[in-house]
Short mmCIF file of C-alpha atoms and ligand atoms in Angstrom, two decimals:
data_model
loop_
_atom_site.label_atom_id
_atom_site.label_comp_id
_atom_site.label_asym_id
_atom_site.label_seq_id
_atom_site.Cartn_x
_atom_site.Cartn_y
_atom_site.Cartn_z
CA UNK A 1 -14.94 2.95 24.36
CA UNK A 2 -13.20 1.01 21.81
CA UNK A 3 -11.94 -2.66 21.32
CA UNK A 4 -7.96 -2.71 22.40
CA UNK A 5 -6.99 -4.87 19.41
CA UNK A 6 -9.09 -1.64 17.16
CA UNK A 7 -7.07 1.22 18.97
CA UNK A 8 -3.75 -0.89 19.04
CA UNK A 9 -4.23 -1.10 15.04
CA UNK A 10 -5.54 2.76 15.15
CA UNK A 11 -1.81 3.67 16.23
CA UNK A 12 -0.24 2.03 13.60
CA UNK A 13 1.35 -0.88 16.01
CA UNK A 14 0.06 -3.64 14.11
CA UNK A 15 -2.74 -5.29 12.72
CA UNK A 16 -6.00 -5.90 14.60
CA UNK A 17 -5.03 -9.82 14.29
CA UNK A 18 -1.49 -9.38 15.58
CA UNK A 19 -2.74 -7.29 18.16
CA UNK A 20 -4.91 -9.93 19.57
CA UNK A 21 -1.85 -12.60 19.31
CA UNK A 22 0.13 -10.00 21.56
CA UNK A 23 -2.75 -9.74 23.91
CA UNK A 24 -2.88 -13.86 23.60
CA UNK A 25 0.61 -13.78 24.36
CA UNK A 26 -0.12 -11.68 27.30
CA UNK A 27 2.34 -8.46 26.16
CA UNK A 28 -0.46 -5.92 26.31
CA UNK A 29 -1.01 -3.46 29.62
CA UNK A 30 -3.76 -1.28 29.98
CA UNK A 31 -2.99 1.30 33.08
CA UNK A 32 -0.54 -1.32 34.22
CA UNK A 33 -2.25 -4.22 34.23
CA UNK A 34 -1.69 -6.80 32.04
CA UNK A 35 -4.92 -7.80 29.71
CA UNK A 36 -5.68 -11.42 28.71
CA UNK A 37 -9.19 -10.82 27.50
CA UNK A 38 -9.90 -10.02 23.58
CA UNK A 39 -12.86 -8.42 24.21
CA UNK A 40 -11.29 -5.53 26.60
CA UNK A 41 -12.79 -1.88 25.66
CA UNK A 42 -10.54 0.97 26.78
CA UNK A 43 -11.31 4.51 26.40
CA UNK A 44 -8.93 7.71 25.35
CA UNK A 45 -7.37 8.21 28.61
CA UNK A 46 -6.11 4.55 29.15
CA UNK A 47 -2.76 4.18 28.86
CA UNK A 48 -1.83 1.33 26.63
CA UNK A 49 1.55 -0.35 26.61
CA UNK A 50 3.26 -3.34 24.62
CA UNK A 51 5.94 -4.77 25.99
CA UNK A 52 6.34 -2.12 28.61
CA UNK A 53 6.29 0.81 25.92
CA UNK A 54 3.58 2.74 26.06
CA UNK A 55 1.71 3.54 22.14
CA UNK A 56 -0.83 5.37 22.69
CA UNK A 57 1.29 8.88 24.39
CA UNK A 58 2.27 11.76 21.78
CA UNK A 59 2.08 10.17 18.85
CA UNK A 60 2.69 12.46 16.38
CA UNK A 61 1.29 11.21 13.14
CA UNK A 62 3.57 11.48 9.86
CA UNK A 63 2.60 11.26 6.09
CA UNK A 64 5.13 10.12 3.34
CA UNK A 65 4.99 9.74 0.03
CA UNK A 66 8.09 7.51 -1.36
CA UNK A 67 9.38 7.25 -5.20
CA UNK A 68 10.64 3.92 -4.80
CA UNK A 69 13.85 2.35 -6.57
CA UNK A 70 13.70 -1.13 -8.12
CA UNK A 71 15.20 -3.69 -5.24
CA UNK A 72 13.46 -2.11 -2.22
CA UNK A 73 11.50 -3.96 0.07
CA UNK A 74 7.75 -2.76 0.89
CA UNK A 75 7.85 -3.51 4.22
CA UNK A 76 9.47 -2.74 8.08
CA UNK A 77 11.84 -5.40 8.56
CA UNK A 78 13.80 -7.54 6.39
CA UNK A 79 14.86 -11.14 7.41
CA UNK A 80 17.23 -10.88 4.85
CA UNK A 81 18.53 -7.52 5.23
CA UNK A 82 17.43 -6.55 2.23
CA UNK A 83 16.92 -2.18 1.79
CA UNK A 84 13.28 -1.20 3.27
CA UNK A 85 10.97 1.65 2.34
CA UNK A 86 11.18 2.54 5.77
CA UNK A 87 14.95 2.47 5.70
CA UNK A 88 14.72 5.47 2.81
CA UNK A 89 12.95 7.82 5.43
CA UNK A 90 14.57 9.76 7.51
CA UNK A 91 12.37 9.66 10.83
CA UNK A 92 12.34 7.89 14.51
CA UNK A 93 8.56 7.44 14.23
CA UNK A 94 7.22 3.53 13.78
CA UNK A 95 5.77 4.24 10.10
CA UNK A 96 4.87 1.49 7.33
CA UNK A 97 3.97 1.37 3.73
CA UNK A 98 0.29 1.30 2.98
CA UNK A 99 -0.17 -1.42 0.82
CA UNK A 100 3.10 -2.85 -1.03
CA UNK A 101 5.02 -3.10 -4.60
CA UNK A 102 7.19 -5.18 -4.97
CA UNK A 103 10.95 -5.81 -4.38
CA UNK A 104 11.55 -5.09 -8.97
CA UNK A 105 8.60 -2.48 -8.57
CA UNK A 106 9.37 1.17 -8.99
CA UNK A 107 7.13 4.44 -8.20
CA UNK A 108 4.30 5.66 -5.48
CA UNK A 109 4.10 4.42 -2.44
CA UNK A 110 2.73 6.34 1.00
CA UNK A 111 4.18 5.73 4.25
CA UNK A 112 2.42 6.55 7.64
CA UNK A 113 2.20 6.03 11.34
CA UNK A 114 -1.54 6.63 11.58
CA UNK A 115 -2.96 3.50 11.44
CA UNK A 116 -6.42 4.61 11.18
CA UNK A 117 -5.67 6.53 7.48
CA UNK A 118 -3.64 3.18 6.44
CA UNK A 119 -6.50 0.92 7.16
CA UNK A 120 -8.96 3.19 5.77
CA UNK A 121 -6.55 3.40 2.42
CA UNK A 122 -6.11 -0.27 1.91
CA UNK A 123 -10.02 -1.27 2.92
CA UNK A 124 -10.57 -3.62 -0.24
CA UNK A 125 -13.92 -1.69 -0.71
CA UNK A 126 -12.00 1.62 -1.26
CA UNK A 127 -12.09 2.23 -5.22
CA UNK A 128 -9.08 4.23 -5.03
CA UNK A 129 -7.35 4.46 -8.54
CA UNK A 130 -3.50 2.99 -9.42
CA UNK A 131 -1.94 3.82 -12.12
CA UNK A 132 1.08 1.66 -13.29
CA UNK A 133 3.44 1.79 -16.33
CA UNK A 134 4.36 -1.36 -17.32
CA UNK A 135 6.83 -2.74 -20.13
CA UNK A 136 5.76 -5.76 -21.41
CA UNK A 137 7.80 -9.30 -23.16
CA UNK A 138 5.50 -9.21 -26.23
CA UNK A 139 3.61 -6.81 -28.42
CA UNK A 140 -0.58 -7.21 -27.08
CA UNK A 141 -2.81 -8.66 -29.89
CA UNK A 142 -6.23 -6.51 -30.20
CA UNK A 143 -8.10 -9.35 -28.55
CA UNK A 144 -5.43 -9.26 -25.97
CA UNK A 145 -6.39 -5.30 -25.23
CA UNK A 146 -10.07 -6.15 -25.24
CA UNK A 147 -9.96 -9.06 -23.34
CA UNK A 148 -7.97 -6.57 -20.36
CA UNK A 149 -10.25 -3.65 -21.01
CA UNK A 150 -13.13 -5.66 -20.45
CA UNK A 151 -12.04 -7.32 -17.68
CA UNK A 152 -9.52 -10.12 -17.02
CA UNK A 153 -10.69 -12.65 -13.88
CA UNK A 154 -8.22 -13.88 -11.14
CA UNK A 155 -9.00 -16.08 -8.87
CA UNK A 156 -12.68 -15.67 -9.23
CA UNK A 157 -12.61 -11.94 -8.97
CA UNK A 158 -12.53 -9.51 -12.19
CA UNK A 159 -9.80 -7.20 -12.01
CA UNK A 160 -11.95 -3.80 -13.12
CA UNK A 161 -9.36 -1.97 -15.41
CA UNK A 162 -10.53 1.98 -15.51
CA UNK A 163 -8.13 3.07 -18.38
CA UNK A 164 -5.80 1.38 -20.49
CA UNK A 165 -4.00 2.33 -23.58
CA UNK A 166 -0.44 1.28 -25.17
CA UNK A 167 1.90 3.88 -24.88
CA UNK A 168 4.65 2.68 -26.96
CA UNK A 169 4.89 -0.35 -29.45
CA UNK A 170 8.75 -1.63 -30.42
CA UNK A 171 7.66 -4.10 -33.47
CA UNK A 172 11.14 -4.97 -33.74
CA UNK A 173 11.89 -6.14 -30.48
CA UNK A 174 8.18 -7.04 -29.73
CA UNK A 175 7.44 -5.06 -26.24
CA UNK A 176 4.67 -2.99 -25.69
CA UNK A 177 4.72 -0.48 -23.03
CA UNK A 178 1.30 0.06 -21.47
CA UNK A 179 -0.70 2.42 -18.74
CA UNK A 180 -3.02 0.83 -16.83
CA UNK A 181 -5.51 2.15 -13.95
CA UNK A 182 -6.61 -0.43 -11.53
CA UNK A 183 -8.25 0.07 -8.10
CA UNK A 184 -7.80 -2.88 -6.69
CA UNK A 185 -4.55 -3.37 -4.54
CA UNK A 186 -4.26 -7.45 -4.31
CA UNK A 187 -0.89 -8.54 -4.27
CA UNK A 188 1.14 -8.91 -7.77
CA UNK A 189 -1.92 -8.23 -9.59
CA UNK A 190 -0.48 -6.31 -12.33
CA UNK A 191 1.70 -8.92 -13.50
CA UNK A 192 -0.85 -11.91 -12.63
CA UNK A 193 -3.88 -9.86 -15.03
CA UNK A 194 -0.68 -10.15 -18.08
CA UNK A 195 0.69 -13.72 -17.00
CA UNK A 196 -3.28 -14.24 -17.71
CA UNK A 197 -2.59 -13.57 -21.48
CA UNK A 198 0.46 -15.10 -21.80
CA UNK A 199 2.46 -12.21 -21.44
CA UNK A 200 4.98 -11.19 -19.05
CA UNK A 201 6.12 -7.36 -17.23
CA UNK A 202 9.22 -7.05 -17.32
CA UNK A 203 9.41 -3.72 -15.71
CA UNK A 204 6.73 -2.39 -13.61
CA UNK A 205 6.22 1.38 -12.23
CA UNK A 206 3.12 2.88 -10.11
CA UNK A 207 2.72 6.66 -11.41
CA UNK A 208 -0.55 7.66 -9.58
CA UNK A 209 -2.06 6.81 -6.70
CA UNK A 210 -5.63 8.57 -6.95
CA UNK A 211 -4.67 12.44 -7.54
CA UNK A 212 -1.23 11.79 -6.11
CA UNK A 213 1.54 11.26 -8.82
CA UNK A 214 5.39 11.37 -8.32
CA UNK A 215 6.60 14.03 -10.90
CA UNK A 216 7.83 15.59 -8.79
CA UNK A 217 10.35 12.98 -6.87
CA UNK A 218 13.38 11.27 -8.51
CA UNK A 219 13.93 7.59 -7.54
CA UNK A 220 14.31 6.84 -3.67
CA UNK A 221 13.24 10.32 -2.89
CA UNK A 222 10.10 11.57 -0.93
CA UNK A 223 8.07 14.62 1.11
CA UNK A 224 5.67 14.56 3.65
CA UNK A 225 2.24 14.29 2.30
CA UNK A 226 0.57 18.20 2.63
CA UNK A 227 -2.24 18.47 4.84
CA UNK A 228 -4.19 19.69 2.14
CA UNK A 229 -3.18 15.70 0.28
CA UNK A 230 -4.15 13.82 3.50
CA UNK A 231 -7.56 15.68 3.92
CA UNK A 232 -8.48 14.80 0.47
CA UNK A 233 -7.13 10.72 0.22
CA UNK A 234 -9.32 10.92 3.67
CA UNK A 235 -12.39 12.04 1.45
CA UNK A 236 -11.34 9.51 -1.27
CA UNK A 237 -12.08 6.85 1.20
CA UNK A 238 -15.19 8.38 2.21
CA UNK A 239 -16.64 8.01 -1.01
N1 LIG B 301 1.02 -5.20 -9.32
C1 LIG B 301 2.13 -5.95 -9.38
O1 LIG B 301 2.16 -6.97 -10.06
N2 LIG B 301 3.20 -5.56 -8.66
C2 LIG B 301 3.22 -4.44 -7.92
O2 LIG B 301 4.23 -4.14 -7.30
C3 LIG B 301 2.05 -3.65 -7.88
C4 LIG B 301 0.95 -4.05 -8.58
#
């Protein structure tokens, strides 16, 4: 037996917390009956429903990985109409991006209806390694590239940088382009550890996402993940 709110998330519907505001809001069923408390445990053969459609029947679980253009949004819906991630795949299943990038971001991103592997993924204490190319508004002074190397601290927390090096240097026009591996996944963090320095990105593009890269897929184009990929970013997050 598990919580509701857990299984609802396991499914990919939405979070645990906006699964308990739909069972607040009195939206859930469990075998037909609407369910009011948060505490409710239901069991495999339940059959849940959310606003009369039932989630937890044949879902057939699907694994994306997405090169994704510049002026994309990481996320379902747009208010604005804005392009999604989810609008680039070609499927009637309810996936979402695991984790974002943002709207000028380019590169890796993995998109799933198995809620379980997106949770697991994103779980802050998962040390699962990002790689990023960025271009840079200024040419990085040596105490600059120390200073990142050992560490730069955001909002109390040090941003642990695995590898770093300078790719390319343009004296003349004073840009640096830079790889950095992070493993952290907080939101903007790439350009808030440079804004740190003094020192903006001015293009921004996630190459790796632990052994997964995107050589393979021009801009705005994707596969499903192989088996053999989602058993192994499973194990990553075992680790
Ligand atoms: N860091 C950023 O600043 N932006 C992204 O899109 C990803 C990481």
């Amino acid at each position: 037996m598990e919580r509701l709110q857990k299984v609802i998330a396991s499914f990919g519907y939405a979070s645990r917390r906006k699964a308990e505001d739909l069972i607040r809001k009195q939206k859930v069923m469990v075998n037909g009956e609407v369910v009011t408390e948060l505490g409710t445990k239901v069991s495999p053969s339940d059959v849940i429903s959310i606003d009369g459609v039932i989630i937890n029947k044949d879902v057939k679980h699907e694994y994306y990985i997405l090169n994704k253009p510049r002026s994309v949004i990481s996320s379902v819906n747009d208010e604005a109409g804005r392009i999604t991630v989810v609008d680039l795949i070609d499927t009637e299943a309810r996936i979402y991006p695991i984790g974002r990038l943002d709207y000028d971001t380019t590169g890796l991103i993995l998109l799933t209806n198995d809620g379980d592997f997106a949770n697991a993924l994103m779980h802050p204490s998962r040390q699962i390694e990002k790689t990023y190319i960025a271009k840079l508004d200024k040419v990085l002074t040596k105490e600059d590239i120390l200073a990142i190397k050992k560490g730069i601290t955001i909002d109390k927390r040090i941003v642990e940088v695995k590898r770093f090096k300078v790719k390319k240097r343009d004296l003349e026009k004073n840009t640096d382009i830079v790889e950095i591996t992070i493993v952290e996944g907080r939101n903007h963090i790439v350009k808030r550890l440079f804004k740190g320095l003094g020192v903006n990105v001015v293009k921004l593009s996630r190459i790796a996402y632990g052994f997964l890269d995107i050589k393979d897929l021009k801009s705005g184009e994707y596969r499903n993940l192989t088996i053999k990929e989602i058993k192994k970013l499973y194990a990553l997050t075992k680790k």
